[in-house]
Coordinates of C-alpha atoms and ligand atoms in Angstrom, one line a residue:
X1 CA -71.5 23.3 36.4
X2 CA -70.8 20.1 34.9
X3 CA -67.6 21.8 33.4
X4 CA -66.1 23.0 36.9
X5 CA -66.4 19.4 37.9
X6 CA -64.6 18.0 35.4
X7 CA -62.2 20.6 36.1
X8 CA -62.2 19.8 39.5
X9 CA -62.0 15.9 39.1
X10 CA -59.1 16.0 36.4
X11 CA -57.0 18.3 39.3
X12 CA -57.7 15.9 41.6
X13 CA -56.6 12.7 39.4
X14 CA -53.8 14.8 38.5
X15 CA -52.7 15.2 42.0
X16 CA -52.9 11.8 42.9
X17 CA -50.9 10.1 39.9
X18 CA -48.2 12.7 39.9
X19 CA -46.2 11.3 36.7
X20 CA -49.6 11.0 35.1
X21 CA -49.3 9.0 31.7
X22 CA -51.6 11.3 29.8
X23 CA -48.9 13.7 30.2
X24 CA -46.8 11.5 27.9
X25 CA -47.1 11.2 24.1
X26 CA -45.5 9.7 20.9
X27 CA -42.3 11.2 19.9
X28 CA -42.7 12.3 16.1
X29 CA -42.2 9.9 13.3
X30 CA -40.9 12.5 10.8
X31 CA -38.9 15.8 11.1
X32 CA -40.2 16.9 7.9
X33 CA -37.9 17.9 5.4
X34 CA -39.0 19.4 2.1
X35 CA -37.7 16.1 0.2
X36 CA -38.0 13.1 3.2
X37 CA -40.4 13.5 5.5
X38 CA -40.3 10.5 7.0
X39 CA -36.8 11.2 7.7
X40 CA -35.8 10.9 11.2
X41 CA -37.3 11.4 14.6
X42 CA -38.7 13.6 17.1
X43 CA -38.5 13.3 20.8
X44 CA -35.2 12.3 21.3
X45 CA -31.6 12.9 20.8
X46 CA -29.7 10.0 19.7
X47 CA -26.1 10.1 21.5
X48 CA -24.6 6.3 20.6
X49 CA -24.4 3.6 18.2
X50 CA -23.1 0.9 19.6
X51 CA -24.0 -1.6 15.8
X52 CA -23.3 -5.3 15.4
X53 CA -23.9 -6.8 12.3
X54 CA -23.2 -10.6 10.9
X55 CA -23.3 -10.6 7.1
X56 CA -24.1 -14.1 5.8
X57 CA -22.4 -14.1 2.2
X58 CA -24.0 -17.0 0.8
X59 CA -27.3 -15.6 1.3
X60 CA -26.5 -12.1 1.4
X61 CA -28.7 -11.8 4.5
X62 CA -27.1 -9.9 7.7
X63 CA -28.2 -10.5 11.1
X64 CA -27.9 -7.0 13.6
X65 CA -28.2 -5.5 16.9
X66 CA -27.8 -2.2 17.7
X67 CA -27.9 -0.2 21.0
X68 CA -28.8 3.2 20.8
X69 CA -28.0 5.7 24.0
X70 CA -30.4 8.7 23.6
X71 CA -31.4 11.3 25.5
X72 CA -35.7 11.9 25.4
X73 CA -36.0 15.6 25.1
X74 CA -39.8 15.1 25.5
X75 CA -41.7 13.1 28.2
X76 CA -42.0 10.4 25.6
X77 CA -44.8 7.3 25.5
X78 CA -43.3 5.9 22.2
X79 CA -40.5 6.9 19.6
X80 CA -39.4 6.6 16.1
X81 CA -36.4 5.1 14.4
X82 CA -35.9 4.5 10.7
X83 CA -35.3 0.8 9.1
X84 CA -36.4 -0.1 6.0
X85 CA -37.0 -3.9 4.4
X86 CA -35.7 -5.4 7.8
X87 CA -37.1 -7.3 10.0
X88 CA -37.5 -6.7 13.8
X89 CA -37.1 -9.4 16.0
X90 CA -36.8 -8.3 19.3
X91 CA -36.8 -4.6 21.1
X92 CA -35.5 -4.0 24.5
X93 CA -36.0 0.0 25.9
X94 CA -33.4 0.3 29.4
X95 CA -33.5 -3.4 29.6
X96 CA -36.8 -4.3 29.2
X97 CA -38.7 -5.8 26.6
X98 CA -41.0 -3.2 24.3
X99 CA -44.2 -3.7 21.7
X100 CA -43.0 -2.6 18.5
X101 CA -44.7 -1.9 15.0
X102 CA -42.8 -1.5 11.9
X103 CA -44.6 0.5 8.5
X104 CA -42.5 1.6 5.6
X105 CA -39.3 3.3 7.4
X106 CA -40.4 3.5 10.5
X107 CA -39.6 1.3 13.7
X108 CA -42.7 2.7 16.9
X109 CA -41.1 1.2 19.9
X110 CA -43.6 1.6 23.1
X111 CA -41.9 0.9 26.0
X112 CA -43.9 -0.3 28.9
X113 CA -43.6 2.9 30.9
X114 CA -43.3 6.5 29.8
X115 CA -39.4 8.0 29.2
X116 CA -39.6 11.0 30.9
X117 CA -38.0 14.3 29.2
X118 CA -34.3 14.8 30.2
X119 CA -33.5 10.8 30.8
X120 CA -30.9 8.8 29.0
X121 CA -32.6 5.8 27.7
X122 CA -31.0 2.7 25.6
X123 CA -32.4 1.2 23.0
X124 CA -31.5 -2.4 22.0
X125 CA -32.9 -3.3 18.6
X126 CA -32.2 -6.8 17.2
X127 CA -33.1 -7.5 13.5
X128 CA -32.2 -8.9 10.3
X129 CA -33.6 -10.0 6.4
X130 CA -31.6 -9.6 2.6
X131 CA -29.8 -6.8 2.3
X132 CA -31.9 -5.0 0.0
X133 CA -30.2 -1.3 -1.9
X134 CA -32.5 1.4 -1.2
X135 CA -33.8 3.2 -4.4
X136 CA -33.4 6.9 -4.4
X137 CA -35.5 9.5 -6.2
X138 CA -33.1 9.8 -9.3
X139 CA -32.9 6.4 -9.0
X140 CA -29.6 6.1 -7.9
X141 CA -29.3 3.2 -4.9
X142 CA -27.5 3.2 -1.8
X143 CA -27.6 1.4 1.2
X144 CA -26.3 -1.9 1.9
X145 CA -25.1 -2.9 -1.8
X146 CA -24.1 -6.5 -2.5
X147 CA -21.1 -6.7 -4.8
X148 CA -19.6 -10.0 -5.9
X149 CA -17.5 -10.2 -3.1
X150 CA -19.2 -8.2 -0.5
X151 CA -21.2 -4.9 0.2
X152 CA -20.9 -1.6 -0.5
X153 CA -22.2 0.3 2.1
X154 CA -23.2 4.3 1.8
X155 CA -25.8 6.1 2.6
X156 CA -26.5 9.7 1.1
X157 CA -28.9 10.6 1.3
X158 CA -31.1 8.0 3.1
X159 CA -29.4 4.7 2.4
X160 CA -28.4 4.3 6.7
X161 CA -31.8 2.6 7.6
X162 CA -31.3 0.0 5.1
X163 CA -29.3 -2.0 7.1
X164 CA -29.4 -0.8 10.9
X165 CA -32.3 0.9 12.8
X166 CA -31.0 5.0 13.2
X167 CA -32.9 8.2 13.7
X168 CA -31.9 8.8 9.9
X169 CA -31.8 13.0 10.0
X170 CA -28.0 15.2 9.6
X171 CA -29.5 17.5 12.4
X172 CA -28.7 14.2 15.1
X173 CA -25.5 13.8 15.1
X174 CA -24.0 10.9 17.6
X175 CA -21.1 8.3 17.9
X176 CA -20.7 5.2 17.0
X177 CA -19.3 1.6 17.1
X178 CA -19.0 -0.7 14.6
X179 CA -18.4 -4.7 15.3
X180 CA -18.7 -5.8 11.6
X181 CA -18.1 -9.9 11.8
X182 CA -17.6 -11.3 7.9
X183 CA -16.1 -14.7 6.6
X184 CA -13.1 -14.6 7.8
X185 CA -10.2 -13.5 5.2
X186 CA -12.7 -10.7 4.2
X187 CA -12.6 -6.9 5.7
X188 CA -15.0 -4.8 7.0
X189 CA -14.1 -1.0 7.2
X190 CA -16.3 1.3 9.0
X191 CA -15.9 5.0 9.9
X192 CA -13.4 5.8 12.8
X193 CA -10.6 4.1 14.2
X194 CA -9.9 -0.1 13.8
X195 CA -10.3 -1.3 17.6
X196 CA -9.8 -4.6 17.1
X197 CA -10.2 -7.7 14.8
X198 CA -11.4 -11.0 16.2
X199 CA -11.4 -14.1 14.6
X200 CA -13.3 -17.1 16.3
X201 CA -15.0 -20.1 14.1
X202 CA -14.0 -19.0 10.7
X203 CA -15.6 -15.7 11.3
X204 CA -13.7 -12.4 11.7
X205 CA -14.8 -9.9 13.2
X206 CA -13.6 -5.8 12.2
X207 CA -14.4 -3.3 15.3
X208 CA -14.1 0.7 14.3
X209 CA -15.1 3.1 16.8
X210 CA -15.9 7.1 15.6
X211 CA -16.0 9.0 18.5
X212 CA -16.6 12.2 16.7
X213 CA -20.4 13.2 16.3
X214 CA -21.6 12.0 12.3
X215 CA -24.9 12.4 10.6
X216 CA -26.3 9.1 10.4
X217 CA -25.9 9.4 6.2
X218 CA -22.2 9.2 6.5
X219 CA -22.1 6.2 8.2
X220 CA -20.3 3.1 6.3
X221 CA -19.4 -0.4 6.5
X222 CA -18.2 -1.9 3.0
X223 CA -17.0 -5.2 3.1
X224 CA -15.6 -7.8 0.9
X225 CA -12.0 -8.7 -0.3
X226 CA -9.4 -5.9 0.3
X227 CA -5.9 -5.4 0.2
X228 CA -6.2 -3.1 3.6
X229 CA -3.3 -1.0 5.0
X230 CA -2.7 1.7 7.7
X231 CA -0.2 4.4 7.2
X232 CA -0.4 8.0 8.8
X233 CA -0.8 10.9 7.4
X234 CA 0.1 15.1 9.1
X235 CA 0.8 14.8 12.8
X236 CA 0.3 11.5 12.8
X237 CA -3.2 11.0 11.8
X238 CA -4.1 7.5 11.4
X239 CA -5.3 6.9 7.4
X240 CA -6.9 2.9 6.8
X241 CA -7.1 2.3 3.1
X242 CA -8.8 -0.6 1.2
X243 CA -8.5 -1.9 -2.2
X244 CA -10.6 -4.6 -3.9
X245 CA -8.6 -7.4 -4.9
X246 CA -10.2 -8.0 -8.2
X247 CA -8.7 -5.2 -9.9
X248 CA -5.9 -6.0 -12.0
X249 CA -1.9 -4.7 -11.4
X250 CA -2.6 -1.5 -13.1
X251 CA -5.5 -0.1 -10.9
X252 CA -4.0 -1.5 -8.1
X253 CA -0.6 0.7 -9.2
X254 CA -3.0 3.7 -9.9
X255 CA -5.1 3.4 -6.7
X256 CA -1.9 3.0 -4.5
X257 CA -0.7 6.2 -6.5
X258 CA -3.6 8.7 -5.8
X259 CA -4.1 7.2 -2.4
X260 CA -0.7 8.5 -1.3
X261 CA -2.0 11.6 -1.7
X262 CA -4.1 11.9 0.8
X263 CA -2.1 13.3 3.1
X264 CA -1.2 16.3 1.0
X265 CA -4.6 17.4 0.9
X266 CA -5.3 16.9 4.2
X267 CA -2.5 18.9 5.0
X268 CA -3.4 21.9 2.1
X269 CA -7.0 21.7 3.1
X270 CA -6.2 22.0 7.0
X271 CA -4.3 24.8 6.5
X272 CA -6.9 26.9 4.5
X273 CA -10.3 26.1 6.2
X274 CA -8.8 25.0 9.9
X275 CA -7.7 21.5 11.1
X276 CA -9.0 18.1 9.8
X277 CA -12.1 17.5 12.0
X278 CA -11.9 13.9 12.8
X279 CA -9.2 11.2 14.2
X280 CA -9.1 9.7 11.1
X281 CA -8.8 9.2 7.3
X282 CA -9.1 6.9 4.3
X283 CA -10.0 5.6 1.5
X284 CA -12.1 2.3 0.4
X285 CA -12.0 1.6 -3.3
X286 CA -14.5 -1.0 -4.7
X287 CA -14.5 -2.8 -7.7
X288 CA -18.5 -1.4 -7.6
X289 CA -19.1 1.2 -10.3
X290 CA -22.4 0.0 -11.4
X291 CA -23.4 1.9 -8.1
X292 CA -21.9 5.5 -10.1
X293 CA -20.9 7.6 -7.6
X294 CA -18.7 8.2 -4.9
X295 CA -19.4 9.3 -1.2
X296 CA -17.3 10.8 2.0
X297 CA -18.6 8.7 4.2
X298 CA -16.8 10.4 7.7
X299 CA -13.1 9.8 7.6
X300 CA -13.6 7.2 5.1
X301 CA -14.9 7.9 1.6
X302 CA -16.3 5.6 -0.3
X303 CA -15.0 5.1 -4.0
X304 CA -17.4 2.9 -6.6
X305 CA -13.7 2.3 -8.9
X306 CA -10.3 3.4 -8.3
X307 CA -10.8 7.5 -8.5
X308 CA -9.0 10.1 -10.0
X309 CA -7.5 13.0 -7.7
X310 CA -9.9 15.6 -7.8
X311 CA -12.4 12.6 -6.5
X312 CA -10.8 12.2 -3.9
X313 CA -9.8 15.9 -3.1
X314 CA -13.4 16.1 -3.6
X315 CA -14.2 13.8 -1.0
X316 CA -11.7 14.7 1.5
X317 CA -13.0 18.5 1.2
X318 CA -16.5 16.7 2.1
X319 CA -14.7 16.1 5.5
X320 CA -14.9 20.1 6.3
X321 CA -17.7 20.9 4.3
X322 CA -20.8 18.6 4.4
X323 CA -19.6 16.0 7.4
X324 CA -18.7 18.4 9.7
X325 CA -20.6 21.8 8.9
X326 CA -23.6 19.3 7.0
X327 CA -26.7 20.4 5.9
X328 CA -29.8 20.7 8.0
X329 CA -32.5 20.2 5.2
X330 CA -31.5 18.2 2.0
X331 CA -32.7 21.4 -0.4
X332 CA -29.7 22.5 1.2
X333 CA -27.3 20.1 -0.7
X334 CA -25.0 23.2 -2.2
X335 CA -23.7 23.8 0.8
X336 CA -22.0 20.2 0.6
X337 CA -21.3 19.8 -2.8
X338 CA -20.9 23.6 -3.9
X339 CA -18.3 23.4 -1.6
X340 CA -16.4 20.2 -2.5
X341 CA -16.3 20.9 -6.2
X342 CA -14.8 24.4 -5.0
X343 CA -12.0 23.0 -2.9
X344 CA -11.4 20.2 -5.6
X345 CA -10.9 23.0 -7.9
X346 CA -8.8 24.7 -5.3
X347 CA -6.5 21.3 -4.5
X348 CA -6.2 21.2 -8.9
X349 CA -4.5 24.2 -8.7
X350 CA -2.2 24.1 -5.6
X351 CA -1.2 20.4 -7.4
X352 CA -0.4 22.6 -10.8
X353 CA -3.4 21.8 -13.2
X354 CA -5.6 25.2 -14.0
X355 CA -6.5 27.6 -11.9
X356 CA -9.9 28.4 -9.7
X357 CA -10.5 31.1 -11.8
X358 CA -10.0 28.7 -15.0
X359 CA -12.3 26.4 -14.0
X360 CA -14.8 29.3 -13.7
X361 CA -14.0 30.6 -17.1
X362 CA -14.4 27.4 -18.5
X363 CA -18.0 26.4 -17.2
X364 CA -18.8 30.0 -17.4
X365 CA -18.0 29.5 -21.7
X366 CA -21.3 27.4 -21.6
X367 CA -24.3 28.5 -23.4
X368 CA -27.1 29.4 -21.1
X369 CA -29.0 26.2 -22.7
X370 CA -26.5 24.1 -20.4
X371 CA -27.9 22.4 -18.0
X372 CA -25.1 23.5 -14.9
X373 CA -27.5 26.3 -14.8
X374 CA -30.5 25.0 -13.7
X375 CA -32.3 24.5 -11.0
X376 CA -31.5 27.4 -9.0
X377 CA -28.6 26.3 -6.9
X378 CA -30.4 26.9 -3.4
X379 CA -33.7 25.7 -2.4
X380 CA -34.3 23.0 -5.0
X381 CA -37.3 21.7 -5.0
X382 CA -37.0 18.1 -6.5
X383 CA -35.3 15.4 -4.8
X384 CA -34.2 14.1 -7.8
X385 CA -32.2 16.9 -8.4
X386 CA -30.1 16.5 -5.5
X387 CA -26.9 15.6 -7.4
X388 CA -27.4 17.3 -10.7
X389 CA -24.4 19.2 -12.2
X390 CA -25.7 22.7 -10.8
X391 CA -25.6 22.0 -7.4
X392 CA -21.8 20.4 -7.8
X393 CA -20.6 23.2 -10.9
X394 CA -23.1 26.4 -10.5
X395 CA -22.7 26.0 -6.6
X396 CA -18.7 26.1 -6.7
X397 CA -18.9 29.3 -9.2
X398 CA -21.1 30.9 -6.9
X399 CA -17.7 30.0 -4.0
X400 CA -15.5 31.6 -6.8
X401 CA -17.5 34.8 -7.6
X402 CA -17.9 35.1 -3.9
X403 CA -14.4 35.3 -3.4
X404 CA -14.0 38.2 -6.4
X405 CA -16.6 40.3 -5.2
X406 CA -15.4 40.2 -1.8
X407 CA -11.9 40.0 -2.4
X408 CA -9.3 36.5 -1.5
X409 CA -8.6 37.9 2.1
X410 CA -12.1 37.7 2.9
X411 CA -13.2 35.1 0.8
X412 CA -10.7 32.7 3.1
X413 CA -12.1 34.4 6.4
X414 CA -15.6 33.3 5.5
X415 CA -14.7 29.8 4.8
X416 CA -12.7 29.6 7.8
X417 CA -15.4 31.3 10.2
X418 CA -17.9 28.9 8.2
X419 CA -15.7 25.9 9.3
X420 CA -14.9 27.5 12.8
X421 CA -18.4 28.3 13.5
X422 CA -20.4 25.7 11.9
X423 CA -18.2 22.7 13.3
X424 CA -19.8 19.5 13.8
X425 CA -23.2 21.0 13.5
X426 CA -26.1 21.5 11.0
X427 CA -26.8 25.0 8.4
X428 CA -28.6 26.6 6.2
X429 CA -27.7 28.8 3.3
X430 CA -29.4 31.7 5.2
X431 CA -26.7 31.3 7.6
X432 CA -24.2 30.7 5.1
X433 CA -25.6 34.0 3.7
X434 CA -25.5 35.9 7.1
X435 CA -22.1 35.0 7.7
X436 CA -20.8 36.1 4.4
X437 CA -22.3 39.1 4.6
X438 CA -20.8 39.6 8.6
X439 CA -17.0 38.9 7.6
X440 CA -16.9 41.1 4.2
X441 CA -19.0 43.8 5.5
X442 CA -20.9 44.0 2.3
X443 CA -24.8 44.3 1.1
X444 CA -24.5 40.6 -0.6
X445 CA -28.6 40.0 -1.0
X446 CA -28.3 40.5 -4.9
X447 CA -25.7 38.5 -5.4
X448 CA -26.8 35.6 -3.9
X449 CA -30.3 36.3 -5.2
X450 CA -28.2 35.9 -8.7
X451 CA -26.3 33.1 -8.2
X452 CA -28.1 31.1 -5.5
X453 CA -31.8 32.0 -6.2
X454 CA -32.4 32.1 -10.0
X455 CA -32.2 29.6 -12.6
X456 CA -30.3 30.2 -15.7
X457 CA -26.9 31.6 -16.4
X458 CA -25.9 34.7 -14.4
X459 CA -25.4 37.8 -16.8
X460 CA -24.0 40.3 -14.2
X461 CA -23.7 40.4 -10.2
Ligands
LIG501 N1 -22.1 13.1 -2.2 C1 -21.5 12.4 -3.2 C2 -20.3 13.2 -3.7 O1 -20.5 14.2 -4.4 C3 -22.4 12.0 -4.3 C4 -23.6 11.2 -4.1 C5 -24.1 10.7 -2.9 C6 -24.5 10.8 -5.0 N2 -25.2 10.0 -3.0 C7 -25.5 10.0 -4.3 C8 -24.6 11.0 -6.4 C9 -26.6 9.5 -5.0 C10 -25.7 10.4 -7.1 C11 -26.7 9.7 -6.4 O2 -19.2 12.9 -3.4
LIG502 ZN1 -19.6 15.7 -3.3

């Protein structure tokens, strides 16, 4: 009895508040990845970045607003976005002002009324605080990294929300738009295209607009003093280089030299796996290497010292396999780097150094007490193992003895169809699998099992 009038009186208050607000409910504050949880948001898709920031070099504190266009893909009461050691000062939702709560990564914006599933909403965030590296699980740090003379800015794999507010996940891609204002006589190079440079009360400041989708990891913003040029590279494409200042005549002779080669890989590289994905190219060199490590931040790589060339092949392969067909799960990571070492490898022999098959026969010489054997390739289960030597060395073996079982011809079909197919959108290794198996037409479980799934050094496959 009592039931059927509850029944009866929730129909009724349903009926009378059609766009009831029960109905609405927090978007999730985590997507949850094996090795970030946290990572990202659910409930909406994020389209555009449109991200000011002011960096204050004397006190290394930046000052930022960002407007994010998303799309609710739920009939959302509150929603997610990931910023870590920043401070919120202000949150508008379509105009309006918004309650907000901030806990470890993650930003809750409520709006004052519901965003119904479907609707484009904005964002406006404004925030600030010291620019504070975020610490990784092998404690490397990324993020927004003061150097002497600036900041280098990279973000694998979860540096981005160290110094702007983003739904931090590779499986929401979007645009963005970078108005980066510095000292003036400093640069700021972001991803994309330079718009414009403005310089008003000795401030400039650097606008870079990438139109193509990016995962929020690749997202940059390094800044500081550079000798900065344009030149173009096949067909045209625009290609910004930067190069610290404070290195001496010879690394500046050294960087000039191996930047000029850019365009020769883009070229090579275009030509085997399918045409450079974005509208751009580059190269930022920092005088940073107490950061270790390099990163192809879209179009625009990031370099902690002037590199050598199978760095930067490296990198530029990323711009295929990583930034455009990227991971959907960090375990994943293989598919990024297993792939850049094998294309570095590839560019070291089309420039006449050793072979593919050299570089196999060399790693393949180490005792099975090395560690490029272990962890398994695929499906790692430690974050701190992200960017061990297996993933880089035993992953791009795996590439090569791929491409002996099944034969050149359609070796290069797969990585073509794997470009083609998986263009500007998030994998998995299953697929990878699936798709290797589709184009060669063979059985390819075992040998993937060998060389993807099991730890140690492969003995036959
Ligand atoms: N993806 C980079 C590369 O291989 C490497 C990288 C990114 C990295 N983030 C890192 C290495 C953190 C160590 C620690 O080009
Ligand atoms: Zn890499």
């Amino acid at each position: 009895m009592r039931r059927v009038f509850t029944a009866v009186l929730s129909l009724t208050v349903a009926l009378a508040i059609p766009s009831a607000a029960a109905a609405f409910s927090p978007g999730a504050p985590g997507l949850g990845d094996p090795f970030f949880p946290d990572q990202g948001n659910g409930g909406y898709d994020a389209l555009h970045y449109d991200v000011a920031i002011d960096y204050r070099y004397d006190a290394q504190s930046l000052r930022g607003t960002v407007l994010m266009t998303a799309r609710a893909t739920q009939d959302l009461s509150s929603f997610n976005l990931d910023l870590r050691g920043l401070q919120v000062r202000s949150v508008r939702v379509n105009g309006r002002f918004a309650d907000r709560s901030q806990a470890g990564q993650e930003l809750t914006i409520t709006p004052s009324g519901g965003l119904r599933a479907g609707r484009t909403f904005t964002a406006l965030v404004e925030y600030g605080g010291t620019a504070t590296p975020v610490v990784d699980p092998d404690e490397s740090i990324e993020g927004w990294i003061p150097t002497p003379d600036g900041a280098f800015v990279v973000g694998e794999p979860q540096g981005t929300p160290g110094w702007m507010p983003v739904n931090d996940t590779p499986r929401d891609k979007a645009t963005y738009a970078f108005a980066i204002t510095v000292p003036k006589g400093k640069t700021a190079v972001a991803n994309g295209k330079l718009v414009s440079k403005v310089t008003l009360g000795g401030k400039t400041t650097w606008l870079w607009k990438e139109d193509d989708p990016m995962a929020s990891y690749l997202a940059t913003a390094t800044n500081g003093d550079f000798r900065f040029w344009k030149t173009t590279g096949p067909g045209g494409l625009p290609i910004y280089n930067a190069v610290d200042t404070a290195f001496g005549p010879e690394d500046q002779a050294a960087a000039d030299e191996v930047l000029a080669k850019q365009g020769d890989i883009i070229t090579f590289f275009s030509g085997l796996f399918g045409p450079y994905p974005y509208a751009s190219a580059g190269a930022i060199v920092d005088d940073a290497d107490f950061v270790g490590y390099a990163l192809e931040s879209q179009g625009r790589a990031n370099y902690d010292r002037v590199p050598d060339e199978d760095t930067v092949a490296h990198e530029i392969a990323h711009q295929w396999f990583g930034n455009s067909v990227t991971l959907g799960s960090w375990p994943d990571i293989w598919l990024n780097e297993g792939f850049a070492t094998w294309a570095e490898w590839r560019w070291g022999e089309e420039a006449g150094g050793p072979t593919v098959q050299d570089q196999f026969d060399r790693f393949y010489a180490r005792p099975p007490t090395s560690s490029i054997w272990s962890p398994p390739v695929a499906g790692l289960t430690d974050p701190a193992d992200l960017f061990t030597s297996s993933t880089y060395i035993k992953g791009a073996m795996a590439l090569q003895a791929l491409r002996v079982k099944v034969g050149d011809p359609a070796f290069t079909q797969i990585l073509r169809a794997w470009f083609a197919e998986g263009r500007a959108q998030t994998v998995t290794t299953a697929d990878f699998i699936a798709l290797a198996e589709r184009v060669s037409g063979q059985e390819l479980s075992p040998f993937f099992d060998t060389w993807l799934f099991t730890a140690g050094k492969p003995v036959s496959w």
